[in-house]
CSV table of C-alpha atoms in Angstrom, one decimal:
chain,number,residue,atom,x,y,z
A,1,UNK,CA,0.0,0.0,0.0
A,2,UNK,CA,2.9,2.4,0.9
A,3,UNK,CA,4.6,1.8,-2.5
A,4,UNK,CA,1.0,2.7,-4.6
A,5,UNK,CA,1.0,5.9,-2.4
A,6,UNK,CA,4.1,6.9,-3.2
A,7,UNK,CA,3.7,6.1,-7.2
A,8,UNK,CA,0.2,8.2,-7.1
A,9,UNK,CA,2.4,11.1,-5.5
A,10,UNK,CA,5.0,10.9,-7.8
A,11,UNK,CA,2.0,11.2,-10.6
A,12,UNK,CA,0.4,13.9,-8.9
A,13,UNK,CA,4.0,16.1,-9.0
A,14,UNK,CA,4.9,15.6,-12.4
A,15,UNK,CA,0.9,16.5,-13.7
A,16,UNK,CA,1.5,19.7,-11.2
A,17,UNK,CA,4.7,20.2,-12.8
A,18,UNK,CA,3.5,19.8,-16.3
A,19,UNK,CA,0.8,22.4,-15.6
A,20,UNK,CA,2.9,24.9,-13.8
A,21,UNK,CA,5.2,24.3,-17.1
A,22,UNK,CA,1.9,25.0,-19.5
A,23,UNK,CA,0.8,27.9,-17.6
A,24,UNK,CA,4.2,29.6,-17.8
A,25,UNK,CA,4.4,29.0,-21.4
A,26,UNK,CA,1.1,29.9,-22.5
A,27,UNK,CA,1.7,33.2,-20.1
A,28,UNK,CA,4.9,33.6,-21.9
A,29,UNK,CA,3.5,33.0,-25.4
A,30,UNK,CA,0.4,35.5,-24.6
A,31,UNK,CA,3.6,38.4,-23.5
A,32,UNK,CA,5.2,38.1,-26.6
A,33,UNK,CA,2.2,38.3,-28.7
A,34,UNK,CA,1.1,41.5,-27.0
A,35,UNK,CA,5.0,42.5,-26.1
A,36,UNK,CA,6.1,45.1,-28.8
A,37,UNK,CA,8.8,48.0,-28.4
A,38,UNK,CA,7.0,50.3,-30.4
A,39,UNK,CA,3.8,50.0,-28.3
A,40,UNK,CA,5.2,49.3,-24.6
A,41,UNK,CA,3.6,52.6,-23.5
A,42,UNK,CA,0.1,51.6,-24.9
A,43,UNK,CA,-2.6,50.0,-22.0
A,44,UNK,CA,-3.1,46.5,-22.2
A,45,UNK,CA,-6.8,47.0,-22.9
A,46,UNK,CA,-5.7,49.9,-25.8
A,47,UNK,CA,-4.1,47.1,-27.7
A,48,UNK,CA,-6.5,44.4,-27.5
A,49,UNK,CA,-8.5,47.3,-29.3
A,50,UNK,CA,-7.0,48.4,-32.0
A,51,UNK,CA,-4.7,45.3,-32.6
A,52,UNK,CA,-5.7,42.0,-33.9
A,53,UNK,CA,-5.7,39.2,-31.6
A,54,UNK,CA,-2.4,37.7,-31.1
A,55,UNK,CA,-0.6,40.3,-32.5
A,56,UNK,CA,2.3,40.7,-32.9
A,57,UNK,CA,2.4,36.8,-34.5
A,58,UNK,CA,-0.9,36.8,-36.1
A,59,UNK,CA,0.0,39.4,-38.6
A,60,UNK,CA,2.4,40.4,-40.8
A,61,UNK,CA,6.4,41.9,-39.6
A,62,UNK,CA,5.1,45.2,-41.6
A,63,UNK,CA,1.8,45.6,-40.7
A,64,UNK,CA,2.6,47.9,-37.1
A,65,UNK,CA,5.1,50.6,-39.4
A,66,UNK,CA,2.3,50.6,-41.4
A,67,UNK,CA,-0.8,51.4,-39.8
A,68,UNK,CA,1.2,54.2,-37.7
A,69,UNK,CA,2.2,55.5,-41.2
A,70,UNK,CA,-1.5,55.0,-42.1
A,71,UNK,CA,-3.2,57.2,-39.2
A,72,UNK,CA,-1.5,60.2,-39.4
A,73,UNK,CA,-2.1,60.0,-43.6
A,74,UNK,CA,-5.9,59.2,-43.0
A,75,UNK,CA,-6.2,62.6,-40.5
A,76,UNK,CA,-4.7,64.8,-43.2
A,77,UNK,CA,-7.1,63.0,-45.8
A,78,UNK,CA,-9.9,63.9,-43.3
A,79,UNK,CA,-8.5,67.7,-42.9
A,80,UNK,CA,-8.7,68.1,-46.8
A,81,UNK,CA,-12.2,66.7,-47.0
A,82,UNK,CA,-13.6,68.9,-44.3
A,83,UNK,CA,-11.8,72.0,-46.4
A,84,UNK,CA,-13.0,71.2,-49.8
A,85,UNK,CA,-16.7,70.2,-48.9
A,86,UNK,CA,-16.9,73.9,-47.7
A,87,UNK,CA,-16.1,75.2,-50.9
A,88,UNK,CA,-18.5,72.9,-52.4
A,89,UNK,CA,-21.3,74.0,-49.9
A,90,UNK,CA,-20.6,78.0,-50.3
A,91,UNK,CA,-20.1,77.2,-54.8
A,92,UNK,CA,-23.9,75.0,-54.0
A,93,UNK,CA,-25.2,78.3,-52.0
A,94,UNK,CA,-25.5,76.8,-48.6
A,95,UNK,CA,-25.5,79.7,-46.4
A,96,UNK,CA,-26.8,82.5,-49.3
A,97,UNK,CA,-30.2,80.9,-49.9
A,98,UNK,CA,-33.1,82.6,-48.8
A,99,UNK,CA,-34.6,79.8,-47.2
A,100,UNK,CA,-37.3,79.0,-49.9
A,101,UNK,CA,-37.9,75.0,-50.8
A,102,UNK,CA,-37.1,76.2,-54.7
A,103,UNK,CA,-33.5,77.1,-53.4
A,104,UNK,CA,-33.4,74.1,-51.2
A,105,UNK,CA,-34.5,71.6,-54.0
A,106,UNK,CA,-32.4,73.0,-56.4
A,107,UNK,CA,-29.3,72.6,-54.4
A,108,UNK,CA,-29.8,69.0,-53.7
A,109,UNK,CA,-30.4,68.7,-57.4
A,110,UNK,CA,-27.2,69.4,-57.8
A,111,UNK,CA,-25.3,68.0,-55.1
A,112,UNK,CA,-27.4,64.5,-56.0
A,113,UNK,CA,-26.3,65.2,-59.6
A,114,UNK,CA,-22.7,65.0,-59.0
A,115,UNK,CA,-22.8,62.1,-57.1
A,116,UNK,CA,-24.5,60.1,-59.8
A,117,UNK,CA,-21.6,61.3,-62.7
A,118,UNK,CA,-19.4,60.0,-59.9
A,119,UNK,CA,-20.6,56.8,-59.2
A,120,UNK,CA,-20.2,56.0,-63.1
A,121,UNK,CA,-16.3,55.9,-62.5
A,122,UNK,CA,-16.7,53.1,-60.1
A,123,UNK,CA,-18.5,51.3,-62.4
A,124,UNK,CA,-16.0,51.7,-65.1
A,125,UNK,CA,-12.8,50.6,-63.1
A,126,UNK,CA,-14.4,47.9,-61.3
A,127,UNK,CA,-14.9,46.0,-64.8
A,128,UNK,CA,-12.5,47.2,-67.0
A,129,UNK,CA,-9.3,47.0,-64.7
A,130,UNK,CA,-10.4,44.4,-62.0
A,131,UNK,CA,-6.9,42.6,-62.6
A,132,UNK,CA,-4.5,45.4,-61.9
A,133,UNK,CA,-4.7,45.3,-58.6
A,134,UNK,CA,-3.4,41.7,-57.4
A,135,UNK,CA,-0.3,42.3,-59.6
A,136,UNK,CA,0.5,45.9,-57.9
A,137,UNK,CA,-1.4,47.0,-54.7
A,138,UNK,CA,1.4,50.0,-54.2
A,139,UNK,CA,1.3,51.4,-57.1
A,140,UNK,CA,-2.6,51.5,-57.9
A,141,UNK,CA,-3.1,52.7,-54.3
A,142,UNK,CA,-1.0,55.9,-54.7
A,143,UNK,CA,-1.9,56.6,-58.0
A,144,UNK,CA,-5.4,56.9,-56.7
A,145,UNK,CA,-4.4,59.1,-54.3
A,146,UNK,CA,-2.6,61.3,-57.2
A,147,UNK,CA,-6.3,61.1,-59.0
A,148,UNK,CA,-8.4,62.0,-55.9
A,149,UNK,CA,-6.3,65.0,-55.5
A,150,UNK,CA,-6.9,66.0,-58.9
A,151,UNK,CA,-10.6,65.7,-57.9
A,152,UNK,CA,-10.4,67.7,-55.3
A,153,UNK,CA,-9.0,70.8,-57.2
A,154,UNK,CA,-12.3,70.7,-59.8
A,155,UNK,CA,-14.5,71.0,-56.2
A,156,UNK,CA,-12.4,73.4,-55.0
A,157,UNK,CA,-12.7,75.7,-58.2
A,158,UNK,CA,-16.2,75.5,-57.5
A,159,UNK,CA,-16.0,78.5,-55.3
A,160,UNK,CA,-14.7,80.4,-57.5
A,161,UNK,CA,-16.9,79.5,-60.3
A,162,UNK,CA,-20.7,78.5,-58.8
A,163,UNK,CA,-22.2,78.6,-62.1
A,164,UNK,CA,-20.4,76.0,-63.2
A,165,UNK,CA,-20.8,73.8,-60.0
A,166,UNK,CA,-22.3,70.7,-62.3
A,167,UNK,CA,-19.9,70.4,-64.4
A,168,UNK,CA,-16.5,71.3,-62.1
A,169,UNK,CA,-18.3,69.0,-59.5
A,170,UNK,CA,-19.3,65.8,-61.6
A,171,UNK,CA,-15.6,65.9,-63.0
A,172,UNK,CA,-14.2,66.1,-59.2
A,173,UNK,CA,-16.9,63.2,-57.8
A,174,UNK,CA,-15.8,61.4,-60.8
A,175,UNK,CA,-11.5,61.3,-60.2
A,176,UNK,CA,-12.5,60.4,-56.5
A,177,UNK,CA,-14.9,57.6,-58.0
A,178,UNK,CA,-12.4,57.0,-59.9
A,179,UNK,CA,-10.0,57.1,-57.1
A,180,UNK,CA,-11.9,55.2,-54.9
A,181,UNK,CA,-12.2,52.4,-57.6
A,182,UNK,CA,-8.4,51.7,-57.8
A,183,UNK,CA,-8.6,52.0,-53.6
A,184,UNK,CA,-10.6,50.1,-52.7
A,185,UNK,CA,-9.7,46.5,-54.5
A,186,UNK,CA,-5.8,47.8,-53.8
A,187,UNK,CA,-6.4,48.3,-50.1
A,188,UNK,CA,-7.6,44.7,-50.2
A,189,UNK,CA,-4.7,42.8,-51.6
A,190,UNK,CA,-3.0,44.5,-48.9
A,191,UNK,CA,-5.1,43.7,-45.9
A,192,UNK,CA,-5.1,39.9,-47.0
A,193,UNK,CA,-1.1,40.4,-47.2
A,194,UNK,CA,-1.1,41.6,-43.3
A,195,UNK,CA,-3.0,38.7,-42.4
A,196,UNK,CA,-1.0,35.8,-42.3
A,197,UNK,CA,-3.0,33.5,-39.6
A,198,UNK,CA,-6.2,33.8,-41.8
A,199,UNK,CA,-7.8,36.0,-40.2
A,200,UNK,CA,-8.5,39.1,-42.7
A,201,UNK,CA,-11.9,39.8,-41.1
A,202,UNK,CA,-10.3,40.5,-37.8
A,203,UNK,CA,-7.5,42.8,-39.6
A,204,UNK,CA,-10.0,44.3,-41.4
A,205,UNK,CA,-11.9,45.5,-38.3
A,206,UNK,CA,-9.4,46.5,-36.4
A,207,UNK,CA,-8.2,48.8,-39.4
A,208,UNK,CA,-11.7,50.4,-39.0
A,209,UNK,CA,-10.8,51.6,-35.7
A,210,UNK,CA,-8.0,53.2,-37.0
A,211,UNK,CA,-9.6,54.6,-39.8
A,212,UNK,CA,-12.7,56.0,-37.8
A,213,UNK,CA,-10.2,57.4,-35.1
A,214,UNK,CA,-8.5,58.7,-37.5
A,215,UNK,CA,-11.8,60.3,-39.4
A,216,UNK,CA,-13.1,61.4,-35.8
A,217,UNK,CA,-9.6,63.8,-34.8
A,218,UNK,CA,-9.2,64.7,-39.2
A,219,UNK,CA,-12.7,66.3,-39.0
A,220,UNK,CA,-12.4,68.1,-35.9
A,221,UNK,CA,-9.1,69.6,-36.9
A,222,UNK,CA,-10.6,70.3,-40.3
A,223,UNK,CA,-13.4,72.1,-38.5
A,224,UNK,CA,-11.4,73.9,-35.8
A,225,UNK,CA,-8.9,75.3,-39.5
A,226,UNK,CA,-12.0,76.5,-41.0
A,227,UNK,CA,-13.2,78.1,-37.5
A,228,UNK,CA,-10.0,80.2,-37.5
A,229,UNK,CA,-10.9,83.9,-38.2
A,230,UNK,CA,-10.1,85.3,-41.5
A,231,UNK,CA,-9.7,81.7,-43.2
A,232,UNK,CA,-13.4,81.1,-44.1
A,233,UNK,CA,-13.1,84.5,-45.8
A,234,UNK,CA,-9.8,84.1,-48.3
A,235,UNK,CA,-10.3,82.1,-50.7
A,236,UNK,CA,-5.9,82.0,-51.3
A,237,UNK,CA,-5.9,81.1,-47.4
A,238,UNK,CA,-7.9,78.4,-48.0
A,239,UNK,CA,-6.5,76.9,-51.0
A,240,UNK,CA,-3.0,77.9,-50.0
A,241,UNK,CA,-4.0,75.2,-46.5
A,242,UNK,CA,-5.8,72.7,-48.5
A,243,UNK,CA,-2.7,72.1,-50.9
A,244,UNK,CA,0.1,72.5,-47.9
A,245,UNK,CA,-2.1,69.2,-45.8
A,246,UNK,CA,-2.4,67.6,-49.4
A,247,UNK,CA,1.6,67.4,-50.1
A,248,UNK,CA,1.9,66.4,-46.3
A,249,UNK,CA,-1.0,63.4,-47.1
A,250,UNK,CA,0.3,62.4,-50.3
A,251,UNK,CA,4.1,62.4,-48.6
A,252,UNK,CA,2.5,60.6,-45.6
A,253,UNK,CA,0.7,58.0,-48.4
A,254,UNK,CA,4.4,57.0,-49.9
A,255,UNK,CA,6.0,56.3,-46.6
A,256,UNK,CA,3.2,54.2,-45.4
A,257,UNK,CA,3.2,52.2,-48.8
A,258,UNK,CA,6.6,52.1,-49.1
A,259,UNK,CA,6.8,50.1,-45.5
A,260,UNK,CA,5.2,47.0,-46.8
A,261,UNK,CA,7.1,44.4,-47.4
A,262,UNK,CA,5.1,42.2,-50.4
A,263,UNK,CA,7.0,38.4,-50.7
A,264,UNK,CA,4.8,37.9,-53.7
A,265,UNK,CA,6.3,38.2,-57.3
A,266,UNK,CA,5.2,41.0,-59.5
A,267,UNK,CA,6.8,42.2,-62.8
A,268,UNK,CA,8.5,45.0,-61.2
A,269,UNK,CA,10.3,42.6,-57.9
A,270,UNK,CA,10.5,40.2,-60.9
A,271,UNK,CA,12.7,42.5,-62.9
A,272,UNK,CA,15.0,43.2,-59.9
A,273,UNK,CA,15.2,39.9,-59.1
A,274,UNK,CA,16.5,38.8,-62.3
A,275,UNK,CA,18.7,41.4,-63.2
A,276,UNK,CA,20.3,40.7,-59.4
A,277,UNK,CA,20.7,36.8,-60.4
A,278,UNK,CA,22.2,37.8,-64.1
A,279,UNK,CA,24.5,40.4,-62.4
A,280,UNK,CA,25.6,38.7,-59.0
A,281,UNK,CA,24.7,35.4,-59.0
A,282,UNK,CA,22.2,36.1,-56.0
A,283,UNK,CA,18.7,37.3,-55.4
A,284,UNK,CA,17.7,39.9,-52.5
A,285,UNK,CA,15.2,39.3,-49.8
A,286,UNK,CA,11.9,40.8,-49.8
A,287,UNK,CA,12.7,43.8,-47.4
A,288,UNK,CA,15.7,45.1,-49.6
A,289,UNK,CA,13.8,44.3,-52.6
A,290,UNK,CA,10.4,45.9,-51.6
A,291,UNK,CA,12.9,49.1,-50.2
A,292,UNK,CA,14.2,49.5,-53.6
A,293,UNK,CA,11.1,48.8,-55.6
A,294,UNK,CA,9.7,51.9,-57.2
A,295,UNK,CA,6.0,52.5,-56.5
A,296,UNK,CA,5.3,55.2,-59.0
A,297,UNK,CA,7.5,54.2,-61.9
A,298,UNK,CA,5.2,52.7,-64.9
A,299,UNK,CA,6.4,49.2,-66.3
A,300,UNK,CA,6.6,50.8,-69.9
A,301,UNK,CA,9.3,53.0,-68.6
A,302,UNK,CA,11.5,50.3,-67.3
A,303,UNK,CA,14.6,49.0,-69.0
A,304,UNK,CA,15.0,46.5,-70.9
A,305,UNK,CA,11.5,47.2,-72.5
A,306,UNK,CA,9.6,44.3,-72.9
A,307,UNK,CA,6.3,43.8,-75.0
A,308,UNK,CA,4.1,40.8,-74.0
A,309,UNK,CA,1.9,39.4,-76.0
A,310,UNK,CA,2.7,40.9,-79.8
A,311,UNK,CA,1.1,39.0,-82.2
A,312,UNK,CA,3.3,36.4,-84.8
A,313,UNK,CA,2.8,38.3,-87.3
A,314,UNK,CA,4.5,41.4,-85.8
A,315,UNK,CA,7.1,39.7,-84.3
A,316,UNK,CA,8.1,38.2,-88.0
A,317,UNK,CA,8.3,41.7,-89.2
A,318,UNK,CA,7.3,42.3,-92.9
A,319,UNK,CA,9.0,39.8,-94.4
A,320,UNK,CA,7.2,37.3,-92.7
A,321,UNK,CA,9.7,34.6,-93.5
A,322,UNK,CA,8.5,30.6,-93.7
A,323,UNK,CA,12.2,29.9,-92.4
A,324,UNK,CA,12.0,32.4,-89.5
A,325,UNK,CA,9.0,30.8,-88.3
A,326,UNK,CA,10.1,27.7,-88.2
A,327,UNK,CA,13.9,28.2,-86.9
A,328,UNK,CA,11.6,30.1,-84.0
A,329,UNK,CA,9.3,27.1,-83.4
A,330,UNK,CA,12.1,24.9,-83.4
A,331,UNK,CA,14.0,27.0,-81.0
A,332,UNK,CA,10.9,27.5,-78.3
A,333,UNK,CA,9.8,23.8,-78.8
A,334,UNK,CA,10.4,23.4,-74.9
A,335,UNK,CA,9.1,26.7,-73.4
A,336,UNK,CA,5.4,28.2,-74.0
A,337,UNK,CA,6.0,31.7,-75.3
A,338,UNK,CA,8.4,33.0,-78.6
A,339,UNK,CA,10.8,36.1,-77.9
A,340,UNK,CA,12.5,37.7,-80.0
A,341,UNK,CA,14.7,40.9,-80.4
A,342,UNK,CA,13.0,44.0,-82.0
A,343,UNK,CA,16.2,45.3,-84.4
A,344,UNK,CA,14.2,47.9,-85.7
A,345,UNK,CA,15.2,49.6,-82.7
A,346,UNK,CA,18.4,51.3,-81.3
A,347,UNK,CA,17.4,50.8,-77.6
A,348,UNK,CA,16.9,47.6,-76.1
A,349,UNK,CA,13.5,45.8,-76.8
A,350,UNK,CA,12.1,42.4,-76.9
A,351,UNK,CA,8.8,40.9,-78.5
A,352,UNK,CA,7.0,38.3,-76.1
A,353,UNK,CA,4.5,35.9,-77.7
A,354,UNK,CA,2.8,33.2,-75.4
A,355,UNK,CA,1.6,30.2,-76.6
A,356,UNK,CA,-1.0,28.6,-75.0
A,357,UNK,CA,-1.1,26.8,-71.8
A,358,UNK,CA,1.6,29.1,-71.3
A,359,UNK,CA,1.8,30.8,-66.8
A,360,UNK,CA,3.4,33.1,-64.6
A,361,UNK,CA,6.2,30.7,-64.7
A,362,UNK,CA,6.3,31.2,-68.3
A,363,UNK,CA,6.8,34.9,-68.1
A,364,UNK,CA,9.2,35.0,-65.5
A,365,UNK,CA,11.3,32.7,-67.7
A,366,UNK,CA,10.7,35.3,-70.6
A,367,UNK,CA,11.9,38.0,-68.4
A,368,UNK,CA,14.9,35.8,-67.1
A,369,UNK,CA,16.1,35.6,-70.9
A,370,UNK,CA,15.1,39.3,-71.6
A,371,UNK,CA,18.2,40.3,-69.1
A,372,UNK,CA,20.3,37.7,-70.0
A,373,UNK,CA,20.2,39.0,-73.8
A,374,UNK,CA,20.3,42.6,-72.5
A,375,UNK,CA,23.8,42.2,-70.5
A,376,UNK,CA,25.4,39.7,-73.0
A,377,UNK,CA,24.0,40.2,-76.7
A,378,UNK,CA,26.8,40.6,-79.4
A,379,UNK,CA,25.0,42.8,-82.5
A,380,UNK,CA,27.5,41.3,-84.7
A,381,UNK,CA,27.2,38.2,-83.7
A,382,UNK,CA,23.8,36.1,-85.3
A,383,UNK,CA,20.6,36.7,-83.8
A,384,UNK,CA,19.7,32.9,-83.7
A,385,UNK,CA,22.6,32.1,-82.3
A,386,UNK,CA,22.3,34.2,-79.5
A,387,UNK,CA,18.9,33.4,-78.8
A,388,UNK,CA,19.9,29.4,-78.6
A,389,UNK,CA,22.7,30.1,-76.4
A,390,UNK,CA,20.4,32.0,-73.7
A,391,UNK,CA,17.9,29.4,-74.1
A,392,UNK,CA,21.0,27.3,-72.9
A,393,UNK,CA,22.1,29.3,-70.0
A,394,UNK,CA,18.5,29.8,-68.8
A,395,UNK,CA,18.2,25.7,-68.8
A,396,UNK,CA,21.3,25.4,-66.5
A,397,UNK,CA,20.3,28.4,-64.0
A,398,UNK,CA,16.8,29.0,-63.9
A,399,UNK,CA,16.4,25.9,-61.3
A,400,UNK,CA,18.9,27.9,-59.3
A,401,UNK,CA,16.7,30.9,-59.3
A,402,UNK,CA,14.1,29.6,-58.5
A,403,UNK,CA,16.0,27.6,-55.1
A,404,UNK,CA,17.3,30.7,-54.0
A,405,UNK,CA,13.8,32.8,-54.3
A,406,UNK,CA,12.7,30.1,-51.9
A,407,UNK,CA,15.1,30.1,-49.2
A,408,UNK,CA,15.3,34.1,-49.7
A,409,UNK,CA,12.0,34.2,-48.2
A,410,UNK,CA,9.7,34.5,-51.6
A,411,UNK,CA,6.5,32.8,-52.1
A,412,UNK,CA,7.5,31.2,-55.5
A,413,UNK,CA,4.1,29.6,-55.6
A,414,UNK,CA,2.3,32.8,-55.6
A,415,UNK,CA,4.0,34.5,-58.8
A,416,UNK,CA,1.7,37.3,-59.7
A,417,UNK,CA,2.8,37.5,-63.5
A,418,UNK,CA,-0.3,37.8,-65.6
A,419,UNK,CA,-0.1,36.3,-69.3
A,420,UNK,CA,-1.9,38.4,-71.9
A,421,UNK,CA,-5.1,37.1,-73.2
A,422,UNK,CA,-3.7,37.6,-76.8
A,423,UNK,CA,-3.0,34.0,-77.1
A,424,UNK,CA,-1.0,33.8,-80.6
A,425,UNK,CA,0.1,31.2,-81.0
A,426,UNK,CA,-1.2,27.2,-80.7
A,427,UNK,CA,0.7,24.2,-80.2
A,428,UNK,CA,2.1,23.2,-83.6
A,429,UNK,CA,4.6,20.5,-84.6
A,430,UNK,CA,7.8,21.5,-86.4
C-alpha cells in the first residue's frame, strides 16, 4: 500500500509540474504576442483594441510601421475633405439661400447630380481593370491618391466658379470615383497580405478603428482650421491650406506604402530579381527588394522594355519569312511563349508571344532571358545564335533561381505574372 502511495504522489508532482510548465508558457506565449517595443507605453486593454488578436504573430512583420504611417495620412485625408466640402457648400449656395424650398430643391439637385456622374467611375474601373490590382497593390493605391487630389481641385474651383458647379463637381466626384475604384480593390490585396494567420476579417476590423479614429480627430481639426478667423473668408488662405495638408498626405501615403514588405512576385520585384541573379549570381530578400522597388515608376518606362503578347505576325516583321517561323518554333519547342529581339530599334526591346497553356512561370522565364540577352547580346554576332545560347544558359540556371527565391523568403508559388489574353500562337509541330 505504501509503494501505490508513493507512485500516485510521484503522478500527482509531475501532472502539477507539467501544468505549472503550461501555464508559464502559455503566459509567456500571450507576453510576446502582445509585447512590442514600439507599443510598450500603450494600455493592455488599448491594444487588445485596436490590434488583432495575437498580435504581434498573427500578422504580418510590416503591418505595425504601417498602420502608424497609415493614421496620421488618414487625418490629413480627413482635414482636406472637411476644407473642400466647404467650398462645395458655399459654390452649392449653402448659407446664401433665402430659405425657400425652390433654393433648397435646387441645391440638392445638384449636389445629387454629382454624385451620380461619380458613381459612373466606379462602375467603369471595377470592370474594366479588376486585374491590376493583385499584380500591384502599391502602385494603384497611390496613383489613386494622385487622382483623388486631382478631384479635389475641380471642387475646389467651385467656389470660384458656382455657375459651373455641375460640371466642375461631376468631374471632381468622378476622379474620387475614380480614385476610390483603384482604392478600394488595392487596399484589399493589402489587408489579405497583413493577415497571415487567416484572419482578414479581424485585420479588417481592427483597421476600422484606426480609420474612424483617424476620421473622428481629421474632421475636428478640419473644423477647428476652417473656425479660424479670416480663413473662411480668403479664398488663397484656404487653398494655400488645402494644398500645404495635401503634399503632407500624399508624402505621408508614400511612406506608409513604401513600408510593406510584399513576398509575392510581381513584374516589377521580378525584374529586380532577375537582373540581381544575371548580375551577381544572387537574389535579395523581400525587405531590400520591396525598399528598392519603385511604387510610382510605370512598367513601360523600365529598362530593358519588354512587350508581351505581340502577335506572330508582328514579331516576324514584314517579311514574314516561312524559315524564320520555323527556326523560332524549333528554337521555343520546350518553353510556352516566342521572344524575340526588335532590331528595328536602337534601344533595347524584346517581343513576347505566349503560346497557350503558357503561366506566370512562363513569363518570368521570358523576363529571365530578356536580361540575359540585355547584358550579353553581341550585335555582330547572329541573332539565332544568341537566342539558342540564352535558351541554354536559362536551362542550367533557372532551377537555381528559382532555389534561392525560396530560401530568400519569396513565395515562388504565388507568382503574380499575368499572361496576356492575346494567345498567338497554338501548339504546332515543327
Amino acid at each position: 500500500m505504501l509503494d501505490d502511495d508513493d507512485d500516485d504522489d510521484d503522478d500527482d508532482l509531475q501532472i502539477r509540474a507539467f501544468l505549472e510548465k503550461h501555464d508559464s508558457t502559455s503566459n509567456e506565449f500571450q507576453g510576446s504576442n502582445l509585447s512590442d517595443p514600439n507599443l510598450s507605453w500603450l494600455p493592455q486593454v488599448l491594444k487588445e483594441f485596436i490590434l488583432p488578436a495575437g498580435f504581434p504573430g498573427s500578422v504580418s512583420d510590416d503591418y505595425l510601421q504601417y498602420m502608424l504611417l497609415q493614421f496620421p495620412t488618414n487625418v490629413t485625408g480627413w482635414i482636406c475633405h472637411t476644407l473642400v466640402t466647404s467650398s462645395l457648400l458655399k459654390a452649392v449656395g449653402v448659407g446664401s439661400f433665402s430659405g425657400t424650398a425652390a433654393a433648397a430643391s435646387a441645391a440638392a439637385i445638384r449636389w445629387v447630380s454629382k454624385d451620380g456622374i461619380g458613381a459612373v467611375g466606379r462602375l467603369f474601373i471595377g470592370g474594366r481593370f479588376g486585374n491590376l490590382f493583385d499584380d500591384d497593390p502599391k502602385q494603384w493605391r497611390m496613383y489613386a491618391d494622385f487622382i483623388g487630389s486631382a478631384g479635389s481641385i475641380f471642387d475646389l474651383t467651385t467656389q470660384v466658379y458656382p455657375a459651373y458647379f455641375l460640371p466642375l463637381a461631376s468631374l471632381g466626384n468622378l476622379a474620387k470615383a475614380v480614385a476610390r475604384g483603384l482604392k478600394n480593390p488595392s487596399f484589399r490585396v493589402i489587408q489579405n497580405h497583413f493577415a497571415i494567420s487567416g484572419n482578414l476579417g479581424e485585420v479588417s476590423a481592427k483597421e476600422e478603428v484606426w480609420e474612424v479614429t483617424a476620421q473622428l480627430l481629421g474632421l475636428s481639426l478640419g473644423i477647428l482650421i476652417l473656425d479660424t478667423p479670416g480663413l473662411v473668408r480668403s479664398y488663397p488662405v484656404l487653398v494655400s491650406t488645402w494644398a500645404s495638408m495635401r503634399l503632407l498626405h500624399l508624402w505621408l501615403r508614400y511612406l506608409s506604402l513604401s513600408a510593406l514588405q510584399f513576398n509575392t512576385i510581381n513584374l516589377k520585384r521580378a525584374r529586380m530579381l532577375v537582373q540581381s541573379h544575371i548580375l551577381q549570381s544572387r537574389v535579395p530578400g523581400c525587405i531590400d527588394c520591396n525598399r528598392d522597388e519603385n511604387i510610382l515608376l510605370w512598367q513601360r518606362f523600365i529598362k530593358p522594355r519588354i512587350i508581351f503578347g505581340v502577335p506572330m505576325e508582328e514579331m516576324l516583321g514584314s517579311g514574314r519569312s516561312t524559315s524564320m517561323l520555323k527556326t523560332l518554333l524549333r528554337l521555343y519547342a520546350r518553353e510556352k511563349y516566342i521572344l524575340v529581339v526588335n532590331q528595328q530599334r536602337i534601344d533595347f526591346e524584346v517581343f513576347v508571344s505566349f503560346k497557350v497553356g503558357a503561366t506566370s512561370v512562363s513569363v518570368l522565364r521570358s523576363v529571365w532571358q530578356t536580361y540575359w540577352l540585355h547584358e550579353n547580346l553581341n550585335v555582330s554576332e547572329d541573332i539565332f545564335d544568341q537566342l539558342a545560347k540564352s535558351l541554354s544558359m536559362m536551362d542550367e540556371r533557372f532551377n537555381e533561381f528559382i532555389q534561392q527565391l525560396d530560401k530568400g523568403g519569396w513565395d515562388i508559388h504565388q507568382i503574380n505574372l499575368r499572361v496576356p489574353k492575346e494567345i498567338s500562337i497554338d501548339e504546332c509541330p515543327v
